[in-house]
Amino acid sequence: MYKLIKVDGGVCTAEGFYADGISAGLKPNNVKDMAFVYSDTLCETATAFTTNKMTAAPIRHFKAKGEFQTNFVLINAKNANAMTGKAGIEDIEEILATLPEEVHNPVMSSTGVIGVRLPKEKIIAGARLFDLKKRDANAAAAAIMTTDTFSKQIAYRVELEDGSCFHIGAMAKGAGMINPAMATMLCFITTDAKVDKDEMQNILNDNVKRTFNAASVDGDTSTNDTVMLLSNAKSKVYHKEAFTEALYKIMRFLAREMVRDGEGATKLVTYEVSGAKDDEEAEIVAKALTNSLLVKTALYGEDPNWGRIASTVGASGVEAYEESLKISFEDVCVYDRGELYFDAVMEQKAGEVMKRDSFTIYCDLGIGDGKFTAFGCDLGYEYVKINADYRT
Amino acid sequence: MYKLIKVDGGVCTAEGFYADGISAGLKPNNVKDMAFVYSDTLCETATAFTTNKMTAAPIRHFKAKGEFQTNFVLINAKNANAMTGKAGIEDIEEILATLPEEVHNPVMSSTGVIGVRLPKEKIIAGARLFDLKKRDANAAAAAIMTTDTFSKQIAYRVELEDGSCFHIGAMAKGAGMINPAMATMLCFITTDAKVDKDEMQNILNDNVKRTFNAASVDGDTSTNDTVMLLSNAKSKVYHKEAFTEALYKIMRFLAREMVRDGEGATKLVTYEVSGAKDDEEAEIVAKALTNSLLVKTALYGEDPNWGRIASTVGASGVEAYEESLKISFEDVCVYDRGELYFDAVMEQKAGEVMKRDSFTIYCDLGIGDGKFTAFGCDLGYEYVKINADYRT
């Protein structure tokens, strides 16, 4: 047996990890825009990167290094260093070469506008402000935000039966370009668990599919998505089941927080799809629901227009039948295999559910055992406002 | 040689065709909401229907009839007769049974809200108002509108070298749920050309792919999409090349008009994708661009944020490289294989292009010969407004 205890401290919770955020003048008004995560000993890494073919320079830089251990990640907001070709890689190398000697094999992670060279001098000057002995997880989490309206952190102390323990902490940013298959989301996770590198990568992959890749704000997949897990093994403790559960909870929490804070979003909606031919088809349906503009605007309007849900299921390409489909808003069934007609009472009840900040829509295809859960949000005027002039 | 001459008259242009629109009280304030298309002799039909698995009752009714000739189509707005099960089919049969004796094998087509039974009595009473000798194509085109802001019609007289001629006319409605693979779009085309049924179906299929299925407003595919071509052969004239060209022009015009009138749209954007590995990959990219929320909101904001275009290309899953990609807004190249950096002058020029009501974005992947052209629009506040409370 083991216990997961939620604690404060974010990415600085695990032993030997340090982090801070500073202002390098990338964002206006001295808002924090650069962060670091540092470990005083070398770390193994597990990563999940964007599937976008126009992979940003920091990710290409990371991948080109092959097998390596690191103890430092430099993160900047406001500029994605994407579509910048070889120059983008050279900029990273030049910046990282200026870091202090405690830093080994440093890597970089960026988010922001695409197609503009990094403001190298500002970043180099900013990095000189870093104090590697600072443990300000809040400042780091704030510095990596772009259109996020709140910072996202979580950490657990994992206590085993024999009294030993290890820690996992994380921070993330999300908000826009969030879509199944990764998005402009960055997530940094630190742990002092003594976990094997390959096992850590496998557990991460498995969790990404059910958490970040099951979350969508707008159906666009960014050039910069990164989930990076750093482990320095300092606790000398490990327990696979506990580690797996804690990591899943952390990633699920952050994925849901990202959607909740989706650009212009006012509601976090969980889509539980069941009864599909198989899990793959359930996943297709769940993700189609998170991305349908007509479903998203109906959510925003708090209109229990279940016909749009049925239509989206039908349009998703999977096996589905009007005669076996069942749709519920929480415990209010609005369509039951054609045997129930939507009346004013049901509409009122379903409308009540939709007024909540967060609720679940159940969609049973009535065919097989396939199931998948995805996280989506509504789309309102604010989304348009934010994205019609994000650059300016 | 032959000449295509644009003429007025819409679906009533071809010999022997009649149409009208009336108010049956489905829409408020006596707005026209029901239309018919009638031919005084039987017609062969060619059709393209939605790929949505939750196929609406009128389409299931049509398909169940097998091989048949008809001379009458009844169209209603405001109620889609979708997700209505067997009762939906029975409602259609009951309604069609009340039509006058001149009508043979009538069919129905519906658009509007999903999941509500047809207001049968109102529709039957409305159909009694039909005068089969009326030729008011304008009234018919207006009656089938839902969130459309203008009606959509076009017709050609096709003159052959020997002085003989035939006609093709059409009307359509679009606006929302418009997506590649058909959408809540209805399109009715009438012709007196003496065209073979199978050939007419083949030509229609070929054109649907390059016109309606290349057009997207919101990425949602409806339960009711229908393109129906009726031919009564009255002109006794046919010319394959001329017929094909006229039909293509008609369908392309209506597809573009639908996008131009997309819910909340202020701009019609043509995406010409070239240099893809093959035509299929070009089509994937072109359609991804029409459906990207970040691209659509950048269009609305008149922001030449070409990074979002590059990112969408990269996320679409096709073979693509930062080093071979080229993006232009009309004749303003904004990204050229990484060899050109976007400066204030280019931004200003590209911004000028984006101020137009209609323009073309060229995207050359620089890999092969694959190409495809798709039609999309921007997404602004009005889209949200229209869809957040469409039902009320």
PDB file of N, CA and C in Angstrom, chain B residues 72-109:
ATOM      1  N   PHE B  72     -41.381  15.550 -58.772  1.00  0.00           N
ATOM      2  CA  PHE B  72     -41.734  16.492 -57.715  1.00  0.00           C
ATOM      3  C   PHE B  72     -40.816  16.355 -56.505  1.00  0.00           C
ATOM      4  N   VAL B  73     -40.297  17.488 -56.057  1.00  0.00           N
ATOM      5  CA  VAL B  73     -39.540  17.531 -54.815  1.00  0.00           C
ATOM      6  C   VAL B  73     -40.172  18.568 -53.893  1.00  0.00           C
ATOM      7  N   LEU B  74     -40.485  18.151 -52.683  1.00  0.00           N
ATOM      8  CA  LEU B  74     -41.031  19.050 -51.668  1.00  0.00           C
ATOM      9  C   LEU B  74     -39.917  19.369 -50.683  1.00  0.00           C
ATOM     10  N   ILE B  75     -39.674  20.649 -50.460  1.00  0.00           N
ATOM     11  CA  ILE B  75     -38.571  21.039 -49.582  1.00  0.00           C
ATOM     12  C   ILE B  75     -39.091  21.896 -48.437  1.00  0.00           C
ATOM     13  N   ASN B  76     -38.674  21.579 -47.210  1.00  0.00           N
ATOM     14  CA  ASN B  76     -39.058  22.445 -46.092  1.00  0.00           C
ATOM     15  C   ASN B  76     -37.833  22.881 -45.310  1.00  0.00           C
ATOM     16  N   ALA B  77     -37.890  24.081 -44.758  1.00  0.00           N
ATOM     17  CA  ALA B  77     -36.854  24.587 -43.865  1.00  0.00           C
ATOM     18  C   ALA B  77     -37.351  24.446 -42.426  1.00  0.00           C
ATOM     19  N   LYS B  78     -36.439  24.697 -41.468  1.00  0.00           N
ATOM     20  CA  LYS B  78     -36.774  24.815 -40.039  1.00  0.00           C
ATOM     21  C   LYS B  78     -36.832  23.490 -39.285  1.00  0.00           C
ATOM     22  N   ASN B  79     -36.979  22.373 -39.994  1.00  0.00           N
ATOM     23  CA  ASN B  79     -36.999  21.076 -39.316  1.00  0.00           C
ATOM     24  C   ASN B  79     -36.321  20.055 -40.224  1.00  0.00           C
ATOM     25  N   ALA B  80     -35.277  19.388 -39.695  1.00  0.00           N
ATOM     26  CA  ALA B  80     -34.451  18.504 -40.521  1.00  0.00           C
ATOM     27  C   ALA B  80     -35.035  17.106 -40.663  1.00  0.00           C
ATOM     28  N   ASN B  81     -36.036  16.769 -39.853  1.00  0.00           N
ATOM     29  CA  ASN B  81     -36.559  15.394 -39.827  1.00  0.00           C
ATOM     30  C   ASN B  81     -35.400  14.390 -39.725  1.00  0.00           C
ATOM     31  N   ALA B  82     -34.505  14.665 -38.781  1.00  0.00           N
ATOM     32  CA  ALA B  82     -33.358  13.784 -38.546  1.00  0.00           C
ATOM     33  C   ALA B  82     -33.445  13.250 -37.126  1.00  0.00           C
ATOM     34  N   MET B  83     -32.933  12.055 -36.883  1.00  0.00           N
ATOM     35  CA  MET B  83     -32.995  11.379 -35.577  1.00  0.00           C
ATOM     36  C   MET B  83     -34.456  11.183 -35.161  1.00  0.00           C
ATOM     37  N   THR B  84     -35.292  10.922 -36.143  1.00  0.00           N
ATOM     38  CA  THR B  84     -36.722  10.750 -35.878  1.00  0.00           C
ATOM     39  C   THR B  84     -37.174   9.323 -36.181  1.00  0.00           C
ATOM     40  N   GLY B  85     -36.235   8.432 -36.489  1.00  0.00           N
ATOM     41  CA  GLY B  85     -36.538   7.009 -36.626  1.00  0.00           C
ATOM     42  C   GLY B  85     -37.571   6.688 -37.695  1.00  0.00           C
ATOM     43  N   LYS B  86     -38.297   5.585 -37.457  1.00  0.00           N
ATOM     44  CA  LYS B  86     -39.322   5.156 -38.422  1.00  0.00           C
ATOM     45  C   LYS B  86     -40.422   6.192 -38.549  1.00  0.00           C
ATOM     46  N   ALA B  87     -40.740   6.845 -37.446  1.00  0.00           N
ATOM     47  CA  ALA B  87     -41.803   7.854 -37.452  1.00  0.00           C
ATOM     48  C   ALA B  87     -41.489   8.949 -38.470  1.00  0.00           C
ATOM     49  N   GLY B  88     -40.202   9.266 -38.617  1.00  0.00           N
ATOM     50  CA  GLY B  88     -39.796  10.292 -39.575  1.00  0.00           C
ATOM     51  C   GLY B  88     -40.134   9.904 -41.002  1.00  0.00           C
ATOM     52  N   ILE B  89     -39.953   8.622 -41.323  1.00  0.00           N
ATOM     53  CA  ILE B  89     -40.281   8.104 -42.665  1.00  0.00           C
ATOM     54  C   ILE B  89     -41.807   8.104 -42.855  1.00  0.00           C
ATOM     55  N   GLU B  90     -42.515   7.659 -41.828  1.00  0.00           N
ATOM     56  CA  GLU B  90     -43.980   7.605 -41.912  1.00  0.00           C
ATOM     57  C   GLU B  90     -44.558   9.008 -42.109  1.00  0.00           C
ATOM     58  N   ASP B  91     -43.970   9.985 -41.425  1.00  0.00           N
ATOM     59  CA  ASP B  91     -44.432  11.365 -41.593  1.00  0.00           C
ATOM     60  C   ASP B  91     -44.293  11.803 -43.057  1.00  0.00           C
ATOM     61  N   ILE B  92     -43.164  11.464 -43.666  1.00  0.00           N
ATOM     62  CA  ILE B  92     -42.943  11.826 -45.070  1.00  0.00           C
ATOM     63  C   ILE B  92     -43.995  11.177 -45.952  1.00  0.00           C
ATOM     64  N   GLU B  93     -44.234   9.877 -45.742  1.00  0.00           N
ATOM     65  CA  GLU B  93     -45.201   9.160 -46.586  1.00  0.00           C
ATOM     66  C   GLU B  93     -46.595   9.767 -46.457  1.00  0.00           C
ATOM     67  N   GLU B  94     -46.922  10.122 -45.239  1.00  0.00           N
ATOM     68  CA  GLU B  94     -48.244  10.703 -45.005  1.00  0.00           C
ATOM     69  C   GLU B  94     -48.374  12.060 -45.714  1.00  0.00           C
ATOM     70  N   ILE B  95     -47.346  12.854 -45.621  1.00  0.00           N
ATOM     71  CA  ILE B  95     -47.360  14.176 -46.268  1.00  0.00           C
ATOM     72  C   ILE B  95     -47.448  14.026 -47.788  1.00  0.00           C
ATOM     73  N   LEU B  96     -46.601  13.170 -48.353  1.00  0.00           N
ATOM     74  CA  LEU B  96     -46.530  13.053 -49.815  1.00  0.00           C
ATOM     75  C   LEU B  96     -47.822  12.468 -50.401  1.00  0.00           C
ATOM     76  N   ALA B  97     -48.531  11.671 -49.588  1.00  0.00           N
ATOM     77  CA  ALA B  97     -49.784  11.057 -50.055  1.00  0.00           C
ATOM     78  C   ALA B  97     -50.880  12.099 -50.292  1.00  0.00           C
ATOM     79  N   THR B  98     -50.699  13.302 -49.750  1.00  0.00           N
ATOM     80  CA  THR B  98     -51.743  14.324 -49.899  1.00  0.00           C
ATOM     81  C   THR B  98     -51.535  15.188 -51.146  1.00  0.00           C
ATOM     82  N   LEU B  99     -50.465  14.938 -51.898  1.00  0.00           N
ATOM     83  CA  LEU B  99     -50.160  15.812 -53.043  1.00  0.00           C
ATOM     84  C   LEU B  99     -51.091  15.518 -54.220  1.00  0.00           C
ATOM     85  N   PRO B 100     -51.293  16.482 -55.120  1.00  0.00           N
ATOM     86  CA  PRO B 100     -52.236  16.300 -56.235  1.00  0.00           C
ATOM     87  C   PRO B 100     -51.806  15.210 -57.213  1.00  0.00           C
ATOM     88  N   GLU B 101     -52.711  14.817 -58.095  1.00  0.00           N
ATOM     89  CA  GLU B 101     -52.482  13.636 -58.946  1.00  0.00           C
ATOM     90  C   GLU B 101     -51.447  13.848 -60.043  1.00  0.00           C
ATOM     91  N   GLU B 102     -51.123  15.105 -60.353  1.00  0.00           N
ATOM     92  CA  GLU B 102     -50.073  15.350 -61.359  1.00  0.00           C
ATOM     93  C   GLU B 102     -48.696  14.897 -60.860  1.00  0.00           C
ATOM     94  N   VAL B 103     -48.598  14.713 -59.566  1.00  0.00           N
ATOM     95  CA  VAL B 103     -47.318  14.416 -58.926  1.00  0.00           C
ATOM     96  C   VAL B 103     -47.070  12.901 -58.908  1.00  0.00           C
ATOM     97  N   HIS B 104     -45.865  12.499 -59.384  1.00  0.00           N
ATOM     98  CA  HIS B 104     -45.534  11.071 -59.410  1.00  0.00           C
ATOM     99  C   HIS B 104     -44.263  10.792 -58.623  1.00  0.00           C
ATOM    100  N   ASN B 105     -44.343   9.788 -57.755  1.00  0.00           N
ATOM    101  CA  ASN B 105     -43.155   9.409 -56.966  1.00  0.00           C
ATOM    102  C   ASN B 105     -42.476  10.596 -56.295  1.00  0.00           C
ATOM    103  N   PRO B 106     -43.229  11.436 -55.597  1.00  0.00           N
ATOM    104  CA  PRO B 106     -42.616  12.632 -55.017  1.00  0.00           C
ATOM    105  C   PRO B 106     -41.581  12.277 -53.954  1.00  0.00           C
ATOM    106  N   VAL B 107     -40.611  13.174 -53.782  1.00  0.00           N
ATOM    107  CA  VAL B 107     -39.617  12.999 -52.720  1.00  0.00           C
ATOM    108  C   VAL B 107     -39.548  14.273 -51.892  1.00  0.00           C
ATOM    109  N   MET B 108     -38.884  14.177 -50.766  1.00  0.00           N
ATOM    110  CA  MET B 108     -38.850  15.306 -49.846  1.00  0.00           C
ATOM    111  C   MET B 108     -37.402  15.620 -49.474  1.00  0.00           C
ATOM    112  N   SER B 109     -37.162  16.858 -49.063  1.00  0.00           N
ATOM    113  CA  SER B 109     -35.840  17.278 -48.628  1.00  0.00           C
ATOM    114  C   SER B 109     -36.049  18.292 -47.512  1.00  0.00           C
TER     115      SER B 109
END
